[in-house]
């Protein structure tokens, strides 16, 4: 009798050992307000991904790494997925149908400068800061043809402030980085009043991208299917709007 009661109790428990969840190991970077590992708000991408995999057979293990290492770990299959590249940044990874957001790469320069990015002709005879392994959309080809105009720094939590200092010291004319992150970081550092956005390149979709390792594909196919199914539901409702509003950001679906 006691055994029967114990068995019934176990069956009624949603998180019993009979229904162990599979862990999705995810590499990410410190990239507020998208991903904020040490902030009260974890970032809108983290919030969306957690909503997507809530009430599923999965639980998430999200850890922060330098960008190049996060991409390499995903390519090698040391983690299942990475947050959150644009496709040109890691073309060998696997991408769901649905994105997890968008990014707008913009030029930032001293507020006193009159320069404004309009097209490739406006880049002539100027030096620009850029992070390694970052896609700058329609300017990718230009950067390859004119490497002498670009000074690269690896992306880390100090990257934006380091690039800003180089602008103020006239070592570069401007730097390129994602709009939301740059404004967020420079405001928190008390430096935004010295800077302005001086034009942007095309907006790009960003993704939860998965490892291409063959021995992981059965699991990853199911993870991607869950992602796409749940993201499609979020897109049809107001869940994305609510998350973005929580960070004072526009709903990326409207762009």
Short mmCIF file of C-alpha atoms in Angstrom, two decimals, residues 16 27 41 54 88 103 109-110 115 129 139 157-158 165 186 188-190 209 214-215 228 231 236:
data_model
loop_
_atom_site.label_atom_id
_atom_site.label_comp_id
_atom_site.label_asym_id
_atom_site.label_seq_id
_atom_site.Cartn_x
_atom_site.Cartn_y
_atom_site.Cartn_z
CA UNK A 16 10.16 13.95 -10.77
CA UNK A 27 27.60 30.25 -24.82
CA UNK A 41 17.70 42.57 -15.72
CA UNK A 54 9.95 27.33 -20.34
CA UNK A 88 27.67 36.54 -41.65
CA UNK A 103 20.98 44.56 -34.43
CA UNK A 109 31.98 59.74 -33.00
CA UNK A 110 32.73 62.89 -31.00
CA UNK A 115 31.14 63.95 -40.07
CA UNK A 129 37.44 51.15 -34.74
CA UNK A 139 30.52 47.35 -45.40
CA UNK A 157 33.11 44.09 -21.46
CA UNK A 158 35.54 47.03 -21.87
CA UNK A 165 38.61 56.68 -25.56
CA UNK A 186 28.27 55.02 -22.62
CA UNK A 188 26.20 54.04 -17.72
CA UNK A 189 29.84 55.18 -17.97
CA UNK A 190 28.78 58.86 -17.92
CA UNK A 209 22.72 29.63 -33.52
CA UNK A 214 27.25 15.75 -36.78
CA UNK A 215 27.07 13.68 -33.58
CA UNK A 228 10.88 27.93 -33.88
CA UNK A 231 9.09 31.88 -31.13
CA UNK A 236 1.89 36.32 -32.98
#
